[in-house]
């Protein structure tokens, strides 16, 4: 934390003007950011909390205490939206990270020919805008879309991916997994490539095979990265908006409603600013708690 | 024998993943040249169709969205955001890393604390603020709230902490002012971190849907994500080919950027993780 003190290192130049200049300089560097930070981040956060304690009437705030939060506790649609992202979180994130770990390891294998081309292919989904890829999947998953054609080849009857409460979350998970697995592969691959080759050489001299090397060297060394990816994926999933907005609009029967999509509808289609701000704060607290828990757990495991 | 078998298994598994990754992108470009009958036909066509011109004509005359205007808006907004946000946050990162001053640790703690707050908390107050400032439907409405990049300050501070002190001292003895030391010596030597941050900020701005959806109501101000989402929702009878053509056109700038800056992309994504 201790940064070098230029004032000390400059004593030999001995200029008083220079030292006075150095007193002002740090603020010169900080001011542009701090001003923007205050106006567009700190002030909105505080204001948002005040709105969540109020009722918004024709541009005026009427103080209502915790009224909105009490309303939220009894709002079935809000709880349903939390449950939905909870299910997506518990199912999609482990699948995605397992796939990413497997494919990163395979793409890192020296026995794989054409590695550069394959890596490029796995990275391609990351470059497709979230709305664009959601549109692609809304067509691929349509009742007479390509995925139903494909499963039809195996004799499976067509599935109503986007318009049935049983399948809508799965449809969103399929799309998300397609888009974000490559992202996680790139990070893991980077971590794997930075493991010194000498460690593997020593292990193979000791007679450890490829699988054993993977389990005892690669996996433990990239475990912190995997845990961090799980934290970021958790935060991302709790804030899920674009995919359900495009693919299902939260339906049918709220089966793919997410907290942020709900917030958007309450705030900008029904214009209940007070209530929407309460939703925003509830989600923010949840995200903060979950990421703290996850980081704690990962730190404890790292200490063992 | 066993080795050969596992090597071919390795290739088969990788090829399956590769095809799943690439196919939807391939299909997006192909479907942009097809008509609805081809896309939804009994036996789907997986090759270039004959409706590129018709789809393009439909896209140009759809009346609700101008895709090329949206690309221009997105480039200006993401580019402008990147330049200002990276300049401001790297300067702040340098201030925190290299100077002792009163209140430094407190201010830094407050800035870091904001990293915990998700963006949707500020949605409503920012909307009210933008309405009062009469900035709805302008580039500024998107650029200004994205300027204070807390992550950028954090990333740049880390990078500047390890900047060699001797170089700065030598420049001071040569009589350079603190600002010109920063811009003429520190910035050029920190290009790799700065370009990584630029990519992160640019991508975040380029792909953002929620906030632009809130503050952009006029079709001439739409960004790419908003334009694409509107294009799909305003149709009564969806023209799949036209929507896929629009998505393909909107994807091209990002593919070109990646082709030019491949290394920076990868390191940008990596540094977003190693915080």
Coordinates of C-alpha atoms in Angstrom, one line a residue:
Chain A
X1 CA 0.0 0.0 0.0
X2 CA 2.9 2.4 0.7
X3 CA 3.6 4.4 -2.5
X4 CA 6.9 6.1 -2.9
X5 CA 6.8 9.7 -1.7
X6 CA 8.1 12.0 -4.5
X7 CA 8.4 14.9 -2.0
X8 CA 11.2 12.9 -0.2
X9 CA 12.9 11.7 -3.3
X10 CA 13.1 15.3 -4.5
X11 CA 14.6 16.8 -1.4
X12 CA 17.9 17.1 -3.1
X13 CA 16.5 19.4 -5.8
X14 CA 15.6 21.6 -2.9
X15 CA 13.1 23.8 -4.8
X16 CA 10.3 25.2 -2.6
X17 CA 8.2 26.1 -5.7
X18 CA 8.5 22.5 -6.8
X19 CA 7.3 21.2 -3.4
X20 CA 4.3 23.4 -3.4
X21 CA 3.5 22.2 -6.9
X22 CA 3.7 18.6 -5.6
X23 CA 1.1 19.4 -2.9
X24 CA -1.4 20.3 -5.6
X25 CA -0.4 17.7 -8.2
X26 CA -2.2 14.7 -6.8
X27 CA -5.5 16.6 -6.8
X28 CA -4.9 17.6 -10.4
X29 CA -4.7 14.0 -11.4
X30 CA -7.7 13.0 -9.3
X31 CA -10.2 15.8 -9.9
X32 CA -11.6 14.9 -13.3
X33 CA -12.4 11.4 -12.2
X34 CA -13.7 12.3 -8.8
X35 CA -16.0 14.9 -10.2
X36 CA -17.5 12.4 -12.6
X37 CA -17.6 9.8 -9.9
X38 CA -19.5 12.0 -7.6
X39 CA -22.0 13.3 -10.1
X40 CA -22.7 10.0 -12.0
X41 CA -22.1 7.3 -9.4
X42 CA -22.2 8.5 -5.7
X43 CA -25.0 11.0 -6.1
X44 CA -27.3 8.5 -8.1
X45 CA -26.6 5.7 -5.5
X46 CA -27.7 7.9 -2.6
X47 CA -30.6 9.4 -4.6
X48 CA -31.7 5.9 -5.5
X49 CA -31.9 4.9 -1.9
X50 CA -33.9 8.0 -1.0
X51 CA -36.3 7.1 -3.9
X52 CA -36.7 3.6 -2.6
X53 CA -37.9 5.0 0.7
X54 CA -40.5 7.2 -1.1
X55 CA -43.5 7.2 -3.3
X56 CA -43.0 9.0 -6.6
X57 CA -46.0 11.1 -7.4
X58 CA -46.0 13.4 -10.5
X59 CA -42.3 14.2 -10.1
X60 CA -42.5 14.6 -6.4
X61 CA -41.1 12.4 -3.6
X62 CA -43.4 11.5 -0.8
X63 CA -41.6 9.8 2.1
X64 CA -43.0 6.4 2.9
X65 CA -40.2 4.8 5.0
X66 CA -39.8 1.1 4.3
X67 CA -43.2 0.8 2.6
X68 CA -41.8 -0.3 -0.7
X69 CA -39.5 -2.9 0.9
X70 CA -42.5 -4.4 2.8
X71 CA -44.4 -4.5 -0.5
X72 CA -41.5 -6.3 -2.1
X73 CA -41.5 -9.0 0.6
X74 CA -45.0 -10.0 -0.4
X75 CA -44.5 -9.7 -4.2
X76 CA -44.8 -13.2 -5.7
X77 CA -43.5 -12.1 -9.1
X78 CA -40.3 -10.7 -7.5
X79 CA -39.6 -13.9 -5.6
X80 CA -40.3 -15.9 -8.7
X81 CA -37.8 -13.8 -10.6
X82 CA -35.2 -14.5 -7.9
X83 CA -36.0 -18.2 -8.0
X84 CA -35.6 -18.2 -11.8
X85 CA -32.1 -16.7 -11.7
X86 CA -31.3 -19.0 -8.7
X87 CA -32.2 -22.0 -10.9
X88 CA -30.2 -20.7 -13.8
X89 CA -27.3 -20.0 -11.5
X90 CA -27.2 -23.4 -9.9
X91 CA -27.6 -25.3 -13.2
X92 CA -25.9 -23.1 -15.9
X93 CA -22.8 -21.8 -14.2
X94 CA -21.4 -25.3 -13.1
X95 CA -22.1 -26.7 -16.6
X96 CA -20.5 -23.8 -18.3
X97 CA -17.4 -23.8 -16.1
X98 CA -17.0 -27.6 -16.4
X99 CA -17.2 -27.3 -20.2
X100 CA -14.7 -24.4 -20.1
X101 CA -12.2 -26.3 -17.9
X102 CA -12.4 -29.3 -20.2
X103 CA -12.2 -27.4 -23.4
X104 CA -9.4 -25.1 -22.2
X105 CA -7.4 -28.2 -21.2
X106 CA -8.0 -29.9 -24.6
X107 CA -7.1 -26.7 -26.5
X108 CA -3.9 -26.5 -24.4
X109 CA -2.9 -30.0 -25.4
X110 CA 0.3 -30.1 -27.5
X111 CA -1.1 -33.1 -29.4
X112 CA -4.0 -31.0 -30.8
X113 CA -3.3 -30.1 -34.4
X114 CA -4.5 -26.7 -35.7
X115 CA -4.7 -25.2 -32.2
X116 CA -4.7 -21.6 -33.3
X117 CA -7.7 -22.1 -35.6
X118 CA -9.7 -24.0 -32.9
X119 CA -9.0 -21.4 -30.3
X120 CA -10.2 -18.7 -32.7
X121 CA -13.5 -20.7 -33.2
X122 CA -14.1 -21.0 -29.5
X123 CA -13.5 -17.3 -29.1
X124 CA -15.9 -16.3 -31.9
X125 CA -19.2 -16.2 -29.8
X126 CA -17.6 -13.6 -27.5
X127 CA -17.4 -11.2 -30.5
X128 CA -21.1 -11.4 -31.2
X129 CA -23.2 -8.7 -29.6
X130 CA -25.6 -10.0 -26.9
X131 CA -28.7 -8.8 -28.7
X132 CA -27.5 -10.2 -32.0
X133 CA -26.8 -13.7 -30.6
X134 CA -30.0 -13.7 -28.6
X135 CA -31.9 -13.0 -31.9
X136 CA -30.0 -15.8 -33.6
X137 CA -31.1 -18.2 -30.8
X138 CA -34.6 -16.9 -30.8
X139 CA -34.8 -18.2 -34.4
X140 CA -32.8 -21.4 -33.9
X141 CA -35.1 -22.2 -30.9
X142 CA -38.3 -21.3 -32.7
X143 CA -40.9 -24.1 -33.0
X144 CA -39.9 -24.8 -36.6
X145 CA -36.3 -23.6 -36.0
X146 CA -33.1 -25.5 -36.7
X147 CA -32.7 -27.1 -33.3
X148 CA -36.0 -28.8 -33.5
X149 CA -35.1 -30.0 -37.0
X150 CA -31.9 -31.4 -35.6
X151 CA -33.4 -33.3 -32.7
X152 CA -36.0 -34.5 -35.1
X153 CA -33.3 -36.4 -36.9
X154 CA -33.0 -38.5 -33.7
X155 CA -36.8 -39.0 -33.6
X156 CA -37.3 -36.5 -30.8
X157 CA -40.6 -34.6 -31.2
X158 CA -40.3 -30.7 -31.5
X159 CA -39.9 -28.8 -28.3
X160 CA -41.6 -25.5 -27.6
X161 CA -38.4 -23.9 -26.2
X162 CA -39.4 -20.3 -25.9
X163 CA -43.1 -20.5 -25.2
X164 CA -43.5 -23.1 -22.5
X165 CA -42.8 -22.6 -18.8
X166 CA -40.9 -25.8 -18.5
X167 CA -38.4 -25.0 -21.3
X168 CA -38.0 -21.2 -21.3
X169 CA -35.2 -21.2 -18.7
X170 CA -33.5 -24.1 -20.4
X171 CA -33.6 -22.1 -23.7
X172 CA -32.0 -19.1 -22.0
X173 CA -29.3 -21.4 -20.4
X174 CA -28.5 -22.9 -23.8
X175 CA -28.0 -19.5 -25.3
X176 CA -26.0 -18.2 -22.4
X177 CA -23.7 -21.3 -22.4
X178 CA -23.0 -20.8 -26.1
X179 CA -22.0 -17.2 -25.6
X180 CA -20.1 -17.3 -22.4
X181 CA -18.2 -20.6 -22.4
X182 CA -15.6 -19.3 -24.9
X183 CA -15.0 -16.3 -22.7
X184 CA -14.2 -18.5 -19.8
X185 CA -12.1 -20.8 -22.0
X186 CA -9.8 -17.8 -23.0
X187 CA -9.2 -16.9 -19.4
X188 CA -8.4 -20.5 -18.3
X189 CA -6.3 -21.1 -21.4
X190 CA -4.2 -18.0 -20.5
X191 CA -3.7 -19.3 -17.0
X192 CA -2.8 -22.8 -18.2
X193 CA -0.3 -21.4 -20.7
X194 CA 1.5 -19.5 -18.0
X195 CA 2.2 -22.8 -16.0
X196 CA 5.9 -23.5 -16.6
X197 CA 6.6 -26.5 -18.9
X198 CA 9.3 -27.6 -16.5
X199 CA 6.7 -28.6 -13.9
X200 CA 5.2 -31.0 -16.4
X201 CA 8.6 -32.3 -17.4
X202 CA 9.5 -33.1 -13.9
X203 CA 6.1 -34.9 -13.4
X204 CA 6.5 -37.0 -16.5
X205 CA 10.0 -38.0 -15.3
X206 CA 8.3 -39.2 -12.1
X207 CA 6.1 -41.3 -14.3
X208 CA 2.9 -39.3 -14.1
X209 CA 0.6 -39.8 -17.1
X210 CA -1.4 -37.0 -18.9
X211 CA -4.5 -37.5 -16.8
X212 CA -2.6 -37.5 -13.5
X213 CA -0.7 -34.4 -14.6
X214 CA -3.9 -32.7 -15.4
X215 CA -5.5 -33.6 -12.0
X216 CA -2.4 -32.9 -9.9
X217 CA -0.8 -29.9 -11.7
X218 CA -3.2 -28.1 -14.1
X219 CA -6.4 -28.2 -12.1
X220 CA -5.0 -27.0 -8.7
X221 CA -3.1 -24.2 -10.4
X222 CA -6.1 -22.8 -12.3
X223 CA -8.5 -23.5 -9.4
X224 CA -8.3 -19.8 -8.1
X225 CA -9.2 -18.6 -11.6
X226 CA -12.2 -21.0 -11.8
X227 CA -13.4 -19.8 -8.4
X228 CA -13.1 -16.2 -9.6
X229 CA -14.9 -17.0 -12.8
X230 CA -17.7 -18.5 -10.7
X231 CA -18.0 -15.3 -8.7
X232 CA -18.2 -13.1 -11.8
X233 CA -20.7 -15.6 -13.4
X234 CA -22.8 -15.4 -10.3
X235 CA -22.9 -11.6 -10.4
X236 CA -23.6 -11.7 -14.1
X237 CA -26.5 -14.2 -13.8
X238 CA -28.1 -12.2 -11.0
X239 CA -28.1 -9.2 -13.3
X240 CA -29.4 -11.2 -16.3
X241 CA -31.4 -8.9 -18.6
X242 CA -30.5 -9.0 -22.3
X243 CA -31.1 -12.7 -23.0
X244 CA -34.6 -13.0 -21.4
X245 CA -35.6 -9.5 -22.8
X246 CA -34.9 -10.7 -26.3
X247 CA -35.7 -14.4 -26.1
X248 CA -38.8 -14.7 -23.9
X249 CA -39.6 -11.2 -22.5
X250 CA -39.7 -13.0 -19.2
X251 CA -42.5 -15.3 -20.1
X252 CA -44.5 -17.4 -20.5
X253 CA -46.2 -16.9 -17.1
X254 CA -43.1 -15.2 -15.6
X255 CA -41.2 -18.5 -16.0
X256 CA -38.1 -16.7 -17.3
X257 CA -38.6 -13.4 -15.5
X258 CA -35.4 -12.0 -13.9
X259 CA -35.0 -9.4 -11.2
X260 CA -33.4 -6.8 -13.5
X261 CA -36.0 -7.4 -16.3
X262 CA -38.7 -7.0 -13.6
X263 CA -37.1 -3.8 -12.4
X264 CA -37.0 -2.5 -16.0
X265 CA -40.7 -3.2 -16.5
X266 CA -41.7 -1.7 -13.1
X267 CA -39.6 1.4 -13.6
X268 CA -39.9 2.2 -17.3
X269 CA -43.2 0.6 -18.4
X270 CA -45.3 1.2 -15.2
X271 CA -43.2 4.1 -13.9
X272 CA -43.2 3.0 -10.3
X273 CA -39.8 4.6 -9.5
X274 CA -40.0 4.0 -5.7
X275 CA -40.8 0.4 -6.0
X276 CA -38.2 -0.2 -8.8
X277 CA -35.5 1.4 -6.6
X278 CA -36.4 -1.0 -3.8
X279 CA -36.0 -3.9 -6.2
X280 CA -32.6 -2.5 -7.3
X281 CA -31.3 -2.2 -3.7
X282 CA -32.6 -5.7 -2.8
X283 CA -30.7 -7.2 -5.8
X284 CA -27.6 -5.1 -5.0
X285 CA -27.5 -6.4 -1.4
X286 CA -28.0 -9.9 -2.6
X287 CA -25.1 -9.6 -5.1
X288 CA -22.8 -8.1 -2.5
X289 CA -23.6 -10.9 0.0
X290 CA -23.2 -13.7 -2.5
X291 CA -19.9 -12.4 -3.9
X292 CA -18.5 -11.9 -0.3
X293 CA -19.5 -15.5 0.6
X294 CA -18.0 -16.9 -2.5
X295 CA -14.7 -15.0 -2.1
X296 CA -14.5 -16.0 1.6
X297 CA -15.0 -19.7 0.7
X298 CA -12.4 -19.5 -2.0
X299 CA -9.9 -17.8 0.3
X300 CA -10.5 -20.5 3.0
X301 CA -9.9 -23.2 0.5
X302 CA -6.8 -21.6 -0.8
X303 CA -5.4 -21.4 2.7
X304 CA -5.7 -25.2 3.3
Chain B
X1 CA -2.5 -47.9 -30.6
X2 CA -4.0 -46.5 -27.4
X3 CA -2.2 -43.2 -27.9
X4 CA -3.5 -42.9 -31.5
X5 CA -7.0 -43.6 -30.3
X6 CA -7.0 -41.0 -27.6
X7 CA -5.4 -38.4 -30.0
X8 CA -8.3 -38.9 -32.4
X9 CA -10.8 -38.8 -29.6
X10 CA -9.2 -35.5 -28.6
X11 CA -9.7 -34.1 -32.1
X12 CA -13.3 -35.3 -32.4
X13 CA -14.3 -33.7 -29.0
X14 CA -12.6 -30.4 -30.0
X15 CA -14.2 -30.4 -33.4
X16 CA -17.7 -30.9 -31.9
X17 CA -17.2 -27.9 -29.6
X18 CA -15.7 -25.9 -32.5
X19 CA -18.8 -26.6 -34.7
X20 CA -21.2 -25.7 -32.0
X21 CA -19.3 -22.5 -31.3
X22 CA -19.1 -21.4 -35.0
X23 CA -22.3 -22.7 -36.4
X24 CA -24.8 -20.1 -35.0
X25 CA -22.5 -17.3 -36.3
X26 CA -22.3 -19.0 -39.7
X27 CA -26.1 -19.5 -39.7
X28 CA -26.6 -15.8 -38.9
X29 CA -24.6 -14.7 -42.0
X30 CA -26.3 -17.4 -44.2
X31 CA -29.8 -16.6 -43.0
X32 CA -29.3 -13.0 -43.9
X33 CA -29.3 -14.1 -47.5
X34 CA -32.3 -16.3 -47.3
X35 CA -36.1 -15.8 -47.4
X36 CA -38.5 -16.9 -44.7
X37 CA -39.5 -19.9 -46.8
X38 CA -35.9 -21.1 -47.0
X39 CA -35.3 -20.5 -43.3
X40 CA -38.5 -22.1 -42.1
X41 CA -38.8 -24.7 -44.8
X42 CA -39.3 -28.4 -44.2
X43 CA -35.7 -29.1 -45.1
X44 CA -33.6 -26.1 -43.9
X45 CA -31.1 -24.7 -46.3
X46 CA -27.6 -24.3 -44.9
X47 CA -26.1 -22.5 -47.9
X48 CA -26.2 -18.9 -49.3
X49 CA -29.7 -18.0 -50.5
X50 CA -30.9 -15.6 -53.2
X51 CA -32.7 -13.1 -51.0
X52 CA -29.7 -10.9 -50.0
X53 CA -30.9 -8.0 -52.1
X54 CA -34.5 -8.3 -51.0
X55 CA -33.5 -8.5 -47.3
X56 CA -31.3 -5.5 -47.7
X57 CA -34.1 -3.5 -49.4
X58 CA -36.4 -4.5 -46.6
X59 CA -33.9 -3.4 -44.0
X60 CA -33.3 0.0 -45.7
X61 CA -37.0 0.7 -46.0
X62 CA -38.3 -0.8 -42.7
X63 CA -39.0 2.7 -41.4
X64 CA -38.3 2.1 -37.7
X65 CA -34.5 1.5 -37.6
X66 CA -31.6 2.8 -39.6
X67 CA -28.9 0.2 -39.0
X68 CA -26.0 2.2 -40.5
X69 CA -26.9 5.2 -38.3
X70 CA -27.0 2.9 -35.3
X71 CA -23.4 1.7 -36.2
X72 CA -22.3 5.3 -36.4
X73 CA -23.9 6.1 -33.0
X74 CA -22.3 3.0 -31.4
X75 CA -18.9 3.8 -32.8
X76 CA -19.0 7.5 -31.6
X77 CA -20.5 6.5 -28.2
X78 CA -18.1 3.5 -27.5
X79 CA -15.1 5.4 -28.9
X80 CA -15.9 8.6 -27.0
X81 CA -16.6 6.7 -23.7
X82 CA -13.3 4.8 -24.1
X83 CA -11.1 7.9 -24.7
X84 CA -12.6 9.9 -21.8
X85 CA -13.0 7.1 -19.3
X86 CA -9.5 5.7 -19.9
X87 CA -7.9 9.2 -19.6
X88 CA -9.7 10.1 -16.4
X89 CA -9.4 6.7 -14.6
X90 CA -5.8 6.2 -15.5
X91 CA -4.9 9.7 -14.2
X92 CA -6.7 8.9 -11.0
X93 CA -5.0 5.6 -10.8
X94 CA -1.6 7.4 -11.1
X95 CA -2.6 9.9 -8.4
X96 CA -3.5 7.1 -6.0
X97 CA -0.4 5.0 -6.9
X98 CA 2.4 7.6 -6.9
X99 CA 1.5 10.4 -4.5
X100 CA 1.1 10.9 -0.8
X101 CA -1.7 13.3 0.1
X102 CA -4.3 13.8 2.8
X103 CA -7.3 11.6 2.6
X104 CA -5.8 9.3 0.0
X105 CA -6.8 6.0 1.6
X106 CA -10.3 7.2 2.5
X107 CA -11.0 8.4 -1.0
X108 CA -9.6 5.2 -2.5
X109 CA -11.7 3.1 -0.1
X110 CA -14.9 5.0 -1.2
X111 CA -14.0 4.5 -4.9
X112 CA -13.4 0.7 -4.3
X113 CA -16.6 0.4 -2.4
X114 CA -18.5 1.6 -5.5
X115 CA -17.1 -1.5 -7.3
X116 CA -19.6 -3.5 -5.2
X117 CA -22.7 -1.6 -6.4
X118 CA -24.3 -3.1 -9.5
X119 CA -25.2 -0.7 -12.3
X120 CA -29.0 -1.1 -12.2
X121 CA -29.0 0.8 -8.8
X122 CA -28.3 4.0 -10.6
X123 CA -30.7 3.5 -13.5
X124 CA -33.6 5.5 -12.2
X125 CA -31.7 8.5 -10.6
X126 CA -29.6 8.8 -13.8
X127 CA -32.7 8.7 -15.9
X128 CA -34.2 11.6 -13.8
X129 CA -30.8 13.4 -14.0
X130 CA -30.6 13.0 -17.8
X131 CA -34.2 14.3 -18.2
X132 CA -33.4 17.4 -16.2
X133 CA -30.2 18.0 -18.2
X134 CA -32.2 17.6 -21.4
X135 CA -29.8 14.9 -22.6
X136 CA -32.3 12.2 -23.4
X137 CA -31.8 10.9 -26.9
X138 CA -28.2 12.2 -27.1
X139 CA -24.8 10.6 -27.2
X140 CA -24.0 12.3 -23.9
X141 CA -26.7 10.4 -22.1
X142 CA -24.8 7.2 -22.7
X143 CA -21.2 8.5 -22.5
X144 CA -21.3 10.5 -19.3
X145 CA -22.5 7.8 -16.8
X146 CA -19.9 5.4 -18.2
X147 CA -17.0 7.8 -17.7
X148 CA -16.2 7.1 -14.0
X149 CA -14.7 3.6 -14.5
X150 CA -13.9 2.4 -11.0
X151 CA -12.4 -0.8 -12.3
X152 CA -10.2 1.3 -14.5
X153 CA -8.8 3.3 -11.6
X154 CA -8.2 0.0 -9.8
X155 CA -6.4 -1.6 -12.8
X156 CA -4.3 1.4 -13.6
X157 CA -3.3 1.9 -10.0
X158 CA -2.0 -1.6 -9.8
X159 CA 0.0 -1.1 -13.0
X160 CA 1.4 2.3 -11.9
X161 CA 2.5 1.0 -8.5
X162 CA 5.2 -1.0 -10.2
X163 CA 6.3 1.8 -12.6
X164 CA 10.1 2.4 -12.1
X165 CA 10.7 5.3 -9.8
X166 CA 14.1 6.1 -11.4
X167 CA 12.5 7.1 -14.7
X168 CA 10.2 9.6 -12.9
X169 CA 13.0 11.0 -10.8
X170 CA 15.2 11.4 -13.9
X171 CA 12.5 13.3 -15.6
X172 CA 12.0 15.6 -12.6
X173 CA 15.7 16.4 -12.6
X174 CA 15.3 17.3 -16.2
X175 CA 12.7 19.8 -15.1
X176 CA 9.6 18.2 -16.6
X177 CA 6.3 19.2 -14.9
X178 CA 4.4 16.4 -13.1
X179 CA 1.7 16.4 -15.8
X180 CA 4.1 16.1 -18.7
X181 CA 6.1 13.4 -16.9
X182 CA 2.8 11.5 -16.8
X183 CA 1.7 12.1 -20.3
X184 CA 5.1 12.0 -22.0
X185 CA 6.9 9.2 -20.0
X186 CA 4.5 7.2 -17.9
X187 CA 1.6 6.8 -20.5
X188 CA 3.7 5.7 -23.5
X189 CA 5.4 3.1 -21.3
X190 CA 2.1 1.8 -19.9
X191 CA 0.5 1.2 -23.3
X192 CA -0.2 -2.5 -22.8
X193 CA -2.3 -2.0 -19.7
X194 CA -4.0 1.1 -21.2
X195 CA -5.0 -0.8 -24.3
X196 CA -6.3 -3.7 -22.2
X197 CA -8.5 -1.3 -20.3
X198 CA -9.6 0.4 -23.5
X199 CA -10.8 -2.9 -24.9
X200 CA -12.8 -3.6 -21.6
X201 CA -14.4 -0.2 -21.6
X202 CA -15.2 -0.3 -25.3
X203 CA -16.8 -3.7 -25.2
X204 CA -18.9 -2.8 -22.1
X205 CA -20.2 0.3 -23.9
X206 CA -20.7 -1.5 -27.3
X207 CA -22.8 -4.3 -25.8
X208 CA -24.8 -2.4 -23.3
X209 CA -28.6 -2.7 -23.9
X210 CA -30.4 -1.8 -20.7
X211 CA -29.3 1.8 -20.2
X212 CA -29.5 2.9 -23.9
X213 CA -32.9 1.3 -24.0
X214 CA -34.0 3.7 -21.1
X215 CA -32.6 6.9 -22.5
X216 CA -32.9 6.5 -26.3
X217 CA -36.4 6.8 -27.7
X218 CA -35.7 8.4 -31.0
X219 CA -34.7 6.0 -33.9
X220 CA -31.9 8.3 -35.0
X221 CA -30.2 8.0 -31.7
X222 CA -30.3 4.2 -31.3
X223 CA -27.2 2.2 -30.7
X224 CA -26.7 -1.2 -32.3
X225 CA -28.2 -3.3 -29.5
X226 CA -31.2 -1.0 -29.2
X227 CA -31.7 -0.9 -33.0
X228 CA -31.6 -4.7 -33.2
X229 CA -34.0 -5.2 -30.3
X230 CA -36.4 -2.7 -31.8
X231 CA -36.1 -4.2 -35.3
X232 CA -37.3 -7.6 -33.9
X233 CA -40.1 -6.2 -31.7
X234 CA -41.8 -3.8 -34.2
X235 CA -42.6 -6.5 -36.8
X236 CA -46.0 -8.1 -36.9
X237 CA -44.9 -10.7 -39.4
X238 CA -41.2 -11.4 -38.7
X239 CA -38.9 -11.2 -41.6
X240 CA -36.1 -13.5 -40.3
X241 CA -33.8 -12.9 -43.2
X242 CA -33.9 -9.1 -42.7
X243 CA -33.3 -9.3 -39.0
X244 CA -30.3 -11.7 -39.5
X245 CA -28.9 -9.5 -42.1
X246 CA -29.1 -6.5 -39.7
X247 CA -27.4 -8.6 -37.0
X248 CA -24.7 -9.7 -39.4
X249 CA -24.0 -6.1 -40.5
X250 CA -23.9 -5.0 -36.9
X251 CA -21.4 -7.7 -36.0
X252 CA -18.9 -6.7 -38.7
X253 CA -17.3 -3.7 -36.9
X254 CA -16.5 -5.9 -33.9
X255 CA -15.0 -8.7 -36.1
X256 CA -12.9 -6.1 -37.9
X257 CA -11.7 -4.6 -34.6
X258 CA -10.8 -8.0 -33.3
X259 CA -8.9 -8.8 -36.5
X260 CA -6.9 -5.6 -36.0
X261 CA -6.3 -5.9 -32.3
X262 CA -6.4 -9.6 -31.5
X263 CA -3.6 -9.6 -28.9
X264 CA -5.1 -6.6 -27.0
X265 CA -8.5 -8.3 -27.0
X266 CA -7.2 -11.3 -25.3
X267 CA -5.1 -9.4 -22.8
X268 CA -8.0 -7.1 -22.1
X269 CA -10.3 -9.9 -21.3
X270 CA -7.6 -11.5 -19.1
X271 CA -6.9 -8.4 -17.1
X272 CA -10.6 -8.0 -16.5
X273 CA -10.3 -11.2 -14.6
X274 CA -7.1 -10.9 -12.7
X275 CA -8.2 -8.0 -10.6

